[in-house]
XYZ file of C-alpha atoms in Angstrom:
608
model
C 109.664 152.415 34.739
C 107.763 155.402 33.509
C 106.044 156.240 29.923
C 105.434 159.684 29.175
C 103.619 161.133 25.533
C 105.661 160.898 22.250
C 106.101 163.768 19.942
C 104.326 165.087 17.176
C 101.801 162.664 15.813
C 99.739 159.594 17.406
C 102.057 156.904 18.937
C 101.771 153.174 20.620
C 102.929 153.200 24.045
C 103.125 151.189 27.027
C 100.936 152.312 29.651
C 102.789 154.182 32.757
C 102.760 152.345 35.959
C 100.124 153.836 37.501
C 97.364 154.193 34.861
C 97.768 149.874 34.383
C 100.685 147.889 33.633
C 100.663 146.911 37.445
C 97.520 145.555 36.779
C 99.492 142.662 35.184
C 98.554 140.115 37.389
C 100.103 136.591 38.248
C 98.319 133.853 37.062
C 95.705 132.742 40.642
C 97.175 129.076 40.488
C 100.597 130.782 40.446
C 101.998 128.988 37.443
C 101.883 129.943 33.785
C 99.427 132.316 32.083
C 98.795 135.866 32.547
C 95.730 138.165 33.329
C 95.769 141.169 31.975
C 93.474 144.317 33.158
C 94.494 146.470 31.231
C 96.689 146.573 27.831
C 99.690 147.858 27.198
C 99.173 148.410 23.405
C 96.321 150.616 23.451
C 96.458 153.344 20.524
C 93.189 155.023 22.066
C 93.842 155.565 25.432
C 98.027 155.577 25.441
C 98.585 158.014 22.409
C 101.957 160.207 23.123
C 102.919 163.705 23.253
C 106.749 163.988 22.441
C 107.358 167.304 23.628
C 105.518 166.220 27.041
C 108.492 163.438 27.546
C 110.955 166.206 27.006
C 110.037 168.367 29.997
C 111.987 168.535 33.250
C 110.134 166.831 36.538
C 109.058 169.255 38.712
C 111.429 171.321 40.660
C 113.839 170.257 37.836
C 115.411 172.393 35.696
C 117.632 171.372 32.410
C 121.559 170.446 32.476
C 122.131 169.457 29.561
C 120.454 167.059 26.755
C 121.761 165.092 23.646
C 119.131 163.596 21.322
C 119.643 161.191 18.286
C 117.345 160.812 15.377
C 118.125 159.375 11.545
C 115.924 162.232 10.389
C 115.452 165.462 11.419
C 112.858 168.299 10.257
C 113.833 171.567 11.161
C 110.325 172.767 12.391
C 109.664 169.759 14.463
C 113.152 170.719 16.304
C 111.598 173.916 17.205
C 109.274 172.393 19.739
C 112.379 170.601 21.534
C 114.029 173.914 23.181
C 110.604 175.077 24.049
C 109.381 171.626 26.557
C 113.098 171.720 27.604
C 113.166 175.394 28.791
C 109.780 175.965 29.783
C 107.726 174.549 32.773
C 104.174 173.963 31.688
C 102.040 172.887 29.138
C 101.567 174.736 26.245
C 99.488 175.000 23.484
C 100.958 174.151 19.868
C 100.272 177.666 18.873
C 103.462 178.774 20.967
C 106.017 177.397 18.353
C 104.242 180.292 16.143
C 105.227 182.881 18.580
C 108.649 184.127 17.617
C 108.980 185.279 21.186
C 108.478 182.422 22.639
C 110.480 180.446 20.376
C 113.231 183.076 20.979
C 113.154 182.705 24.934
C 112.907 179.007 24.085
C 116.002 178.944 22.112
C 118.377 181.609 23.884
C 117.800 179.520 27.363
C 118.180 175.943 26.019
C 120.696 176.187 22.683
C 123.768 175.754 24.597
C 122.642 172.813 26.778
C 121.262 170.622 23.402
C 123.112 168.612 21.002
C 121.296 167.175 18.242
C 122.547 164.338 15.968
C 121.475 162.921 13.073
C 122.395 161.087 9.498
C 124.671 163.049 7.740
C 121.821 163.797 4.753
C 118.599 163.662 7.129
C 118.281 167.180 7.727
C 114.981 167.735 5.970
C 113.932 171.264 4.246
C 111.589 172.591 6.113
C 108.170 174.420 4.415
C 108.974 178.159 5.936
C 112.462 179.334 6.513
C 112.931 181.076 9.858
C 115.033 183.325 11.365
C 115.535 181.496 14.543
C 117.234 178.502 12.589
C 120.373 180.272 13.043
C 120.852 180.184 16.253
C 120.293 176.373 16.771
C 122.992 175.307 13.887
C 125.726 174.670 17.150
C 123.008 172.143 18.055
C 122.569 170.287 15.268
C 125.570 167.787 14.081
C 125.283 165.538 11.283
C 126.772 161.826 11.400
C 128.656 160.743 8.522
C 128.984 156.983 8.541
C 130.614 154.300 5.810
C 128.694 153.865 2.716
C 125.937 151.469 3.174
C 125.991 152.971 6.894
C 122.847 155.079 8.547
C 123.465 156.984 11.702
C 119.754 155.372 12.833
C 118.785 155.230 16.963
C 116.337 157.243 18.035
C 117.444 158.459 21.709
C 117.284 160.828 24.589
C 119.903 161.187 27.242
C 118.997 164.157 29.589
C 120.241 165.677 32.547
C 118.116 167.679 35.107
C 119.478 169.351 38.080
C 117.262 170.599 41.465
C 118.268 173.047 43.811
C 117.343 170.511 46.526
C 117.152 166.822 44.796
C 119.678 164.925 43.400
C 120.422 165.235 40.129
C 118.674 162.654 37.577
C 118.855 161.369 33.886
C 115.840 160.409 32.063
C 116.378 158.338 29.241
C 114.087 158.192 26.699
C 113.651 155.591 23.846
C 111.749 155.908 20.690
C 111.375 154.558 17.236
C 109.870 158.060 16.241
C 112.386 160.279 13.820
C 112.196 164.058 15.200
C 109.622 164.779 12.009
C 105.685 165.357 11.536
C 105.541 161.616 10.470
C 101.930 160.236 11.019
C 102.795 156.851 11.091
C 102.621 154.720 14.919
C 105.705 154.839 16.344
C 106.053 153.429 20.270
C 108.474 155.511 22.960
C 109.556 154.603 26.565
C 111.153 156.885 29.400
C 113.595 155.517 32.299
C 114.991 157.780 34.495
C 117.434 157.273 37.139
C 118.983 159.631 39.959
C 122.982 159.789 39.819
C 125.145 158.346 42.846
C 128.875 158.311 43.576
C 129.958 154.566 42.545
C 130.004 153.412 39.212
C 128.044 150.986 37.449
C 129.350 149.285 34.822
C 125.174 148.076 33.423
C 125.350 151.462 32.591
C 128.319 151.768 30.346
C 126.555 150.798 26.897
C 124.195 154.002 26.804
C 127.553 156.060 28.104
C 129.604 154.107 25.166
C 127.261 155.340 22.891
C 126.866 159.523 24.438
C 131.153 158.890 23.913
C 130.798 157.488 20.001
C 128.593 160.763 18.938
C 130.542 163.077 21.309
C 133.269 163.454 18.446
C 130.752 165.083 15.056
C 130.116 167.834 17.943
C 131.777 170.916 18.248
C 134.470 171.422 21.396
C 132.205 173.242 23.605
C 129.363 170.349 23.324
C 132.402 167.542 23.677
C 133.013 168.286 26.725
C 129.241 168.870 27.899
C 128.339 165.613 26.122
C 131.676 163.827 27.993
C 129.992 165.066 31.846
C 126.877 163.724 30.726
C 128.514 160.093 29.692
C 130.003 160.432 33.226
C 127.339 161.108 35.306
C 125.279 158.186 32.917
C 127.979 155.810 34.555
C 126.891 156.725 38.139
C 123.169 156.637 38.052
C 122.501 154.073 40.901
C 119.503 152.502 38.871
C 116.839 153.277 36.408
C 113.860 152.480 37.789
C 111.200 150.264 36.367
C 107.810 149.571 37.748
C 105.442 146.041 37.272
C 105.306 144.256 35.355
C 109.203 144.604 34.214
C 111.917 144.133 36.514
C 114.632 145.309 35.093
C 116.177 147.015 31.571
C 119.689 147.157 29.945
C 120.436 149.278 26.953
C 121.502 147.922 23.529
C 123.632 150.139 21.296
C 124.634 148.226 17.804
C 126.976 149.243 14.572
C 129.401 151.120 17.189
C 132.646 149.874 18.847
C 132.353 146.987 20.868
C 128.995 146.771 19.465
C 128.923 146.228 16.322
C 127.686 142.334 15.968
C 125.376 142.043 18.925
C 122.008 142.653 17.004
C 122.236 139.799 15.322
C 122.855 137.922 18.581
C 119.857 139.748 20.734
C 117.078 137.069 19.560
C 119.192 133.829 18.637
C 117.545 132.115 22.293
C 113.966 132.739 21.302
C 111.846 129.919 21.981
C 108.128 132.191 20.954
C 109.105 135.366 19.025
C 106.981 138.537 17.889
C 108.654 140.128 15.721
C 107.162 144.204 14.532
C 109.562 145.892 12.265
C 107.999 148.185 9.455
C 111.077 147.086 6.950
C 112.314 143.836 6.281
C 115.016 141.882 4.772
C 114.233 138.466 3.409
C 117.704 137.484 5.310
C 116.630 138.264 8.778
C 112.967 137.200 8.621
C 114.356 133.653 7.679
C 117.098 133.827 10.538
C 114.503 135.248 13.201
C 111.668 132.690 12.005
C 113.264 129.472 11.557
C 114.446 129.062 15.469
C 111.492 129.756 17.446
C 108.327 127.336 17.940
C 106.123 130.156 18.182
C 106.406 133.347 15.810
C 104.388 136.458 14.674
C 105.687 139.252 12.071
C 103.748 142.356 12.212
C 104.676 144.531 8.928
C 103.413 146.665 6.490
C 101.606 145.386 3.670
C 103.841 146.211 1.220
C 106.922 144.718 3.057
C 105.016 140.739 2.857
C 107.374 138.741 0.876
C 107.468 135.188 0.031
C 110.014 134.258 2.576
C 108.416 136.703 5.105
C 105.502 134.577 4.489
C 107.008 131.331 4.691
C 109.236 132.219 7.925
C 105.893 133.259 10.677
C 103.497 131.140 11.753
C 101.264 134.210 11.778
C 101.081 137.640 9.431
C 99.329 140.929 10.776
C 99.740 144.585 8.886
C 97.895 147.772 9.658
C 94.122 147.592 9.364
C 92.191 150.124 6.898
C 90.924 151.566 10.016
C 94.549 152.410 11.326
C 95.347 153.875 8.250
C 92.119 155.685 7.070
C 92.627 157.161 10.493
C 89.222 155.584 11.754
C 90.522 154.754 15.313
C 92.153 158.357 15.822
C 89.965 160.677 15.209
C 91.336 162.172 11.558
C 89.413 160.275 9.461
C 87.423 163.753 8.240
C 91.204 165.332 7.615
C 91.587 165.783 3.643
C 95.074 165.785 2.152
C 96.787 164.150 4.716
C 98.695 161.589 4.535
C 97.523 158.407 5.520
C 99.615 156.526 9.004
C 101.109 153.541 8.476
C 103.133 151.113 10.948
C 106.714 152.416 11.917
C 107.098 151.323 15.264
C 109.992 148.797 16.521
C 109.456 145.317 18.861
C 110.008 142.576 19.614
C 109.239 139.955 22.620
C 111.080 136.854 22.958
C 110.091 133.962 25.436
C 113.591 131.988 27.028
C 111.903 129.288 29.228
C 110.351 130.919 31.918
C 111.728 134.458 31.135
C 110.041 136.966 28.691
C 111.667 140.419 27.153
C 110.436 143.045 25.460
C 112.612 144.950 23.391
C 111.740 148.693 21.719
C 113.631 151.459 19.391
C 114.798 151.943 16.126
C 115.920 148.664 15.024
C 114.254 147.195 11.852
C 113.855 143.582 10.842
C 116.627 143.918 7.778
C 120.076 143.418 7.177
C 120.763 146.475 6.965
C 119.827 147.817 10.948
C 121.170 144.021 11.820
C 124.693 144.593 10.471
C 125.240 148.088 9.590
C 123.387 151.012 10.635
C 124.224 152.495 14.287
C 120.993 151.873 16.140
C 119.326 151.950 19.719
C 117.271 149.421 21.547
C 115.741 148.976 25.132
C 115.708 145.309 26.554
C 112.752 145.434 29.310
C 112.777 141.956 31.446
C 109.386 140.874 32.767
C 108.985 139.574 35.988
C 108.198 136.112 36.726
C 104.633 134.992 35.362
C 103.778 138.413 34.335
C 103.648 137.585 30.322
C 103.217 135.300 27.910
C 104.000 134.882 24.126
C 99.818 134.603 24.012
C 98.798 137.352 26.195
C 101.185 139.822 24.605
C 100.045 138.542 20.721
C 96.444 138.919 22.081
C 97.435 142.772 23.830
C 99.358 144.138 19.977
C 97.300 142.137 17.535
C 94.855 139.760 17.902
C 92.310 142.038 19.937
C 93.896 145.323 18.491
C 91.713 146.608 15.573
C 94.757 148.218 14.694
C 95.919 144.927 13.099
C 94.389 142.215 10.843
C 95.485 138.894 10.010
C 97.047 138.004 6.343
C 94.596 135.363 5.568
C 96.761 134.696 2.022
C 100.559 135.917 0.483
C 99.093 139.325 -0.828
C 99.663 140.136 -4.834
C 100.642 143.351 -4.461
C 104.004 144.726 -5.507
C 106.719 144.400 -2.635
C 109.016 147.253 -1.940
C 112.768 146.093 -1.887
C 114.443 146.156 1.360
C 114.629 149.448 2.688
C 116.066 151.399 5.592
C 114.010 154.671 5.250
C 116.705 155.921 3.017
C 116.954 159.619 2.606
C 116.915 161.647 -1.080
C 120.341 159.815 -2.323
C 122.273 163.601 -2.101
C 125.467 162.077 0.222
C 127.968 162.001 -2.789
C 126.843 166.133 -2.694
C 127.427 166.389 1.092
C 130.842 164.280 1.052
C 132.077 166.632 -1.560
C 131.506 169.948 -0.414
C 135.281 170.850 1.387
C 133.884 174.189 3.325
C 132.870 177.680 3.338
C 133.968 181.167 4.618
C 132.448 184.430 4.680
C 134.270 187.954 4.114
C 133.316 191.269 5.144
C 132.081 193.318 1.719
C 131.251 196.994 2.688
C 128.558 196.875 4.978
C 127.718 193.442 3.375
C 129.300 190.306 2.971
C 130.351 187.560 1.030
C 129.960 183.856 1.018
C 131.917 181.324 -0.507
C 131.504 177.578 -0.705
C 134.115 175.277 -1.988
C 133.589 172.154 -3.133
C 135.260 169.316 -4.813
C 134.186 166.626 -7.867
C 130.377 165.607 -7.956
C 129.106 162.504 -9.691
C 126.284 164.337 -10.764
C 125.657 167.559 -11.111
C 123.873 169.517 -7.864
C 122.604 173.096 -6.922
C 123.260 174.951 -3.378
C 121.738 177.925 -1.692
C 122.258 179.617 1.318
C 119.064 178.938 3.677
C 118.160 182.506 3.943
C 118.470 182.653 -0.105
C 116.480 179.426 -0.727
C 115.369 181.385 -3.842
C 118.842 181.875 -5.223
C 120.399 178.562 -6.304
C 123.215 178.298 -8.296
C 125.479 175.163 -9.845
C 127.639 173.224 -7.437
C 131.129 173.707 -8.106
C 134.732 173.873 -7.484
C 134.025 177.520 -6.021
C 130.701 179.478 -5.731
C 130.546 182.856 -4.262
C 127.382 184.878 -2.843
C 127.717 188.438 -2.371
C 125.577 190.901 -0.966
C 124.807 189.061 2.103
C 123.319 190.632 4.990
C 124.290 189.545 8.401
C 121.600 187.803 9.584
C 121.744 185.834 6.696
C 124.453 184.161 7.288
C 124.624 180.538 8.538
C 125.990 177.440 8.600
C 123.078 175.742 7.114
C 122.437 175.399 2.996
C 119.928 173.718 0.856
C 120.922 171.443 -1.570
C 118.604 170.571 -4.325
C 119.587 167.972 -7.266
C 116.390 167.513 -9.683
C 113.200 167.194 -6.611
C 115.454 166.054 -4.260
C 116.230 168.240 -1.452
C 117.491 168.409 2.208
C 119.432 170.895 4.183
C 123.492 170.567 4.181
C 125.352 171.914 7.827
C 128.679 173.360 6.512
C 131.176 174.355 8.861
C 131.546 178.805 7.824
C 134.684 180.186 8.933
C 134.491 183.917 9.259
C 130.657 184.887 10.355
C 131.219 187.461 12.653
C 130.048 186.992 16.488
C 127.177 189.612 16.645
C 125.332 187.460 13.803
C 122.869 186.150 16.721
C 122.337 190.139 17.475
C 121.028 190.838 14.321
C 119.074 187.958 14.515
C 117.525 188.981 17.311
C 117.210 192.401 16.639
C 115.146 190.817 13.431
C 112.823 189.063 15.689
C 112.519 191.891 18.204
C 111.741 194.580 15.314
C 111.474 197.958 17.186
C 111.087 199.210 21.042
C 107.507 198.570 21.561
C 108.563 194.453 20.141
C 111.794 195.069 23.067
C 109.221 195.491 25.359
C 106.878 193.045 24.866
C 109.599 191.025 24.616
C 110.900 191.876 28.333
C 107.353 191.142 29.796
C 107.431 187.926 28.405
C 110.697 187.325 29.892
C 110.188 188.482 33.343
C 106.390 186.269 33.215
C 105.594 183.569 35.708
C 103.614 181.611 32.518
C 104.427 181.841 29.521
C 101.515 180.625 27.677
C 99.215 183.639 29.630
C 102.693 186.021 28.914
C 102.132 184.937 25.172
C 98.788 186.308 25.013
C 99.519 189.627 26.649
C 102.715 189.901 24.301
C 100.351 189.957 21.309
C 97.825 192.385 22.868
C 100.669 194.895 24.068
C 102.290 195.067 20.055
C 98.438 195.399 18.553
C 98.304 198.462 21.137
C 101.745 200.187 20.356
C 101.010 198.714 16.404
C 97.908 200.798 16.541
C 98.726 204.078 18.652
C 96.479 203.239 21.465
C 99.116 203.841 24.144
C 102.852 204.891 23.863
C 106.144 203.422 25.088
C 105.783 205.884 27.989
C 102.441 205.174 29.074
C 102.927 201.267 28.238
C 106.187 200.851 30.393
C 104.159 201.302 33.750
C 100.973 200.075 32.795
C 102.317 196.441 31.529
C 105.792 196.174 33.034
C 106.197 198.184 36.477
C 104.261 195.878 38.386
C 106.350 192.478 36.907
C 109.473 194.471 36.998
C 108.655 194.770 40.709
C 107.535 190.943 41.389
C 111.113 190.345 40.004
C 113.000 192.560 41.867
C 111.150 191.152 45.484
C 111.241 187.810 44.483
C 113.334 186.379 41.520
C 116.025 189.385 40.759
C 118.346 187.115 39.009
C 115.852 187.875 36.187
C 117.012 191.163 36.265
C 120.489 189.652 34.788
C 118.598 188.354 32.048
C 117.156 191.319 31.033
C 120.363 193.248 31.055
C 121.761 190.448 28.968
C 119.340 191.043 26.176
C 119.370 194.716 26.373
C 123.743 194.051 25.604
C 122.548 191.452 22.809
C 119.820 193.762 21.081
C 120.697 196.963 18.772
C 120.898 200.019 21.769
C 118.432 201.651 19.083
C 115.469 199.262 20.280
C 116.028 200.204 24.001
C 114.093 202.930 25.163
C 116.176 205.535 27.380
C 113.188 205.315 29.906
C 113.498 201.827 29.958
C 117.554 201.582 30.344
C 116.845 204.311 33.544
C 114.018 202.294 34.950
C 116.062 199.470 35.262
C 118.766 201.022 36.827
C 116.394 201.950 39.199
C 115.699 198.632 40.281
C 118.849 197.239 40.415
C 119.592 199.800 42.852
C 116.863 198.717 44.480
C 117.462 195.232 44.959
C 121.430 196.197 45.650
C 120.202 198.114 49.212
C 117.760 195.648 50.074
């Protein structure tokens, strides 16, 4: 059992094996209680980095990977083909390098699938280019009214040239956004074997219920990966848990099992940043020991009158006190958004983490995720895990008294309330006009009325409607991704485009790439050993060329010949690559010195 960092923003974690929870230690008479040397729940110390989880082990390099999310914001999913298709740490800065992000994408876009709800595809502050060419990675999940497509999962597949292959699954209650608010994440991972084993088959059951809103291609990418799920011989978890199961609920052969998960609880912490006054009675009435940790706001009467014990965020947690961005203006404050819950049965203690919230809604509708972790024998306790989240957290105070404030209703993080829009809009298709082209959408009866705009066009909304045409359209502005807006509400529709023609990701690139000198730099970077350093000297090589202080001539042996050699001795495969953007890119940003120097190498490499 293995935690890694969590994504953008502070998260709550449990500690990896072997900076702690070993240090769980039996009880010295052998019976009972729990000794604790270090805790699990520590925000200071056990803070996540997301796109650290995401990276392959090393000597690993990526298969394939499917992540889940209820929302999704476009820049945040910028980040993911970048720690899946590069090898090192990075600074945040690289996501700002459009040759980076390029490399990034062009390596990784046809081994992701991303899924999320259907209308949780948020619009992002700056519209990029490189959006395009992830829209085959992104699939919305349309569900039954009432319904929200809401796990939060990774299921990933690395392959080694000489280790077995292995899936990491990761486990989060963190959307794929720049929320603030502490979320908690875990990471098994698990090599794959010949024989089947059938503990696996929920997390494959749910890989084969999202395998259908993807295209063909990713079907049967996303079936392999179910497969080879079904034959990983374990996933491994260290002290102080001795084994985990996965928990998919709202799918079939799944769908009534949340409300079955806790039913046995004898002592019961319950943390769920949403609640329904339903569940909290059904979850607090059984168990002789209980604690809800919630948000302020979410406190009700019966949430009140079902725990024994009350704790929400502290002032400090959200003032940002404890991490460090207390002296941040205009940003908005964290609040509590992670998912747990431990349950004492007898002797035996579970922890269970992911996207499940305390509510009717999650319990009986939504699709959601959870990871049951089993402790081993005398390694927890209802007290020394309420002591580890709450009561010596200064995360967390106690409710002294029901507060006065105004509740919020039940709530399951609902979206912007545009999925009447999305279920009416039939399709779209794209014609060739001149040079140019145009787009039409069609779209049938709206409740209320509704605007769309091509994402490259943001500025250029027009009224929903039976049939609404764009014309003019360059090529690289076409896609299969539109913003919808209806009054302040806004998020990003994916609309299947018939018609935009195959060399759109050419002129895509060659809008990235700009001119020769950008072709070059962009080739250096490509052919680089690190990235992060091959950033740097990217940027210095287009300020020279930008400012005259060398030519393509004089550049092409000063800051390639040497790398172009280093490939050819040792890693000429990167040659392919090369010739495969120099067939993707307009011929009129390839030097002719360039196109001969390479030649020149492959013949080289061909006679040795």
């Amino acid at each position: 059992y293995e935690m890694q960092r969590s994504l953008v923003g502070s998260e709550m974690c449990i500690r990896d094996s072997w900076h702690g929870i070993h240090n769980y230690q039996r009880h010295p008479d052998g019976i009972g209680g729990v000794s604790m040397a270090r805790r699990q729940f520590n925000p200071e110390e056990n803070r996540l980095d997301y796109s650290q989880m995401l990276c392959p082990p090393p000597g690993y390099d990526l298969e394939f990977a499917v992540g889940m999310t209820y929302s999704l914001d476009m820049e945040a999913l910028l980040g993911v083909p970048v720690s899946l298709g590069m090898f090192e740490d990075y600074d945040s800065s690289a996501t700002q390098n459009p040759f980076f992000l390029l490399e990034a994408i062009r390596k990784c876009s046809d081994k992701l699938a991303i899924f999320c709800n259907a209308d949780g595809i948020k619009m992002p502050q700056n519209i990029r280019p490189v959006y395009a060419l992830l829209e085959n990675s992104i699939f919305p999940v349309s569900l039954e009214r009432n319904a929200y497509f809401h796990p939060k999962l990774w299921v990933i597949k690395y392959h080694s040239e000489t280790e077995a292959a292995v899936i990491k699954v990761i486990v989060l209650s963190r959307n794929l956004t720049f929320d603030r608010s502490m979320d908690i994440a875990v990471e098994v991972t698990g090599a794959i074997g010949q024989e089947t084993k059938e503990e696996n088959r929920p997390l494959a059951d749910m890989l084969y219920f999202v395998k259908k809103y993807a295209v063909a291609g990713k079907q049967n990418a996303i079936s392999s990966l179910a497969r080879d799920v079904l034959r990983v011989k374990k996933f491994q978890c260290e002290d102080p848990f001795e084994s985990c199961r996965f928990l998919p609920f709202g799918i079939p052969r799944y769908k009534s099992q949340a409300s079955q998960m806790l039913d046995d609880a004898q002592s019961l912490i319950v943390v769920s940043p949403f609640l329904s006054d339903s569940i909290v009675e059904r979850l607090g009435n059984g168990p002789y020991e209980t604690t809800l940790v919630t948000r302020l706001n979410s406190v009700t009467q019966k949430a009140w009158d079902s725990f024994q014990h009350v704790y929400v965020p502290s002032e400090m947690l959200l003032d940002d006190e404890l991490l460090g961005d207390a002296d941040q203006q205009s940003v908005a404050k964290r609040d509590l958004h992670a998912k747990i819950y431990f349950k004492s049965v007898g002797s035996k203690h579970y922890l269970y983490l992911g996207s499940l919230n305390a509510s009717a809604n999650a319990f009986y509708h939504n699709v959601e995720f959870m990871l049951e972790l089993k402790y081993k024998p005398y390694y927890a306790s209802y007290s020394a895990v309420l002591d580890d989240l709450v009561t010596g957290n200064p995360m967390f105070e106690q409710l002294e008294d029901l507060p006065t404030i105004s509740v919020i209703p039940e709530s399951e993080e609902t979206m912007d309330g545009l999925r009447d829009v999305l279920d009416s809009i039939e399709g779209a298709s794209v014609q060739a006009e001149g040079e140019q082209y145009e787009l039409t959408i069609s779209c049938g009866r709206l409740q209320k009325p509704a605007e769309i705009a091509p994402i490259y066009r943001s500025a250029s909304f027009v009224p929903l409607q039976d049939k609404v045409e764009f014309h003019n359209m360059l090529l690289r502005e076409l896609c299969e991704l539109y913003v919808i807006r209806r009054g302040n509400q806004y998020c990003i529709a994916k609309i299947p485009t018939e018609g935009i023609p195959e060399d759109r990701d050419s002129a895509i690139f060659n809008a990235v790439i700009g001119s020769k000198s950008g072709f070059l730099a962009y080739v250096a970077f490509l052919l680089a050993d690190n990235y992060t350093e091959a950033g740097i000297e990217q940027q210095e090589l287009m300020k020279r060329l930008a400012i005259g202080a060398d030519t393509t001539e004089t550049v092409i042996p000063s800051a390639l010949y040497e790398r172009l050699l280093r490939t050819a001795a040792f890693y000429p495969k990167r040659l392919d690559e090369v010739e495969k953007i120099m067939e993707r890119v307009s011929p009129e940003l390839v030097d002719d010195s360039f196109r001969m120097l390479i030649r020149t190498f492959r013949e080289a490499v061909k006679r040795r």
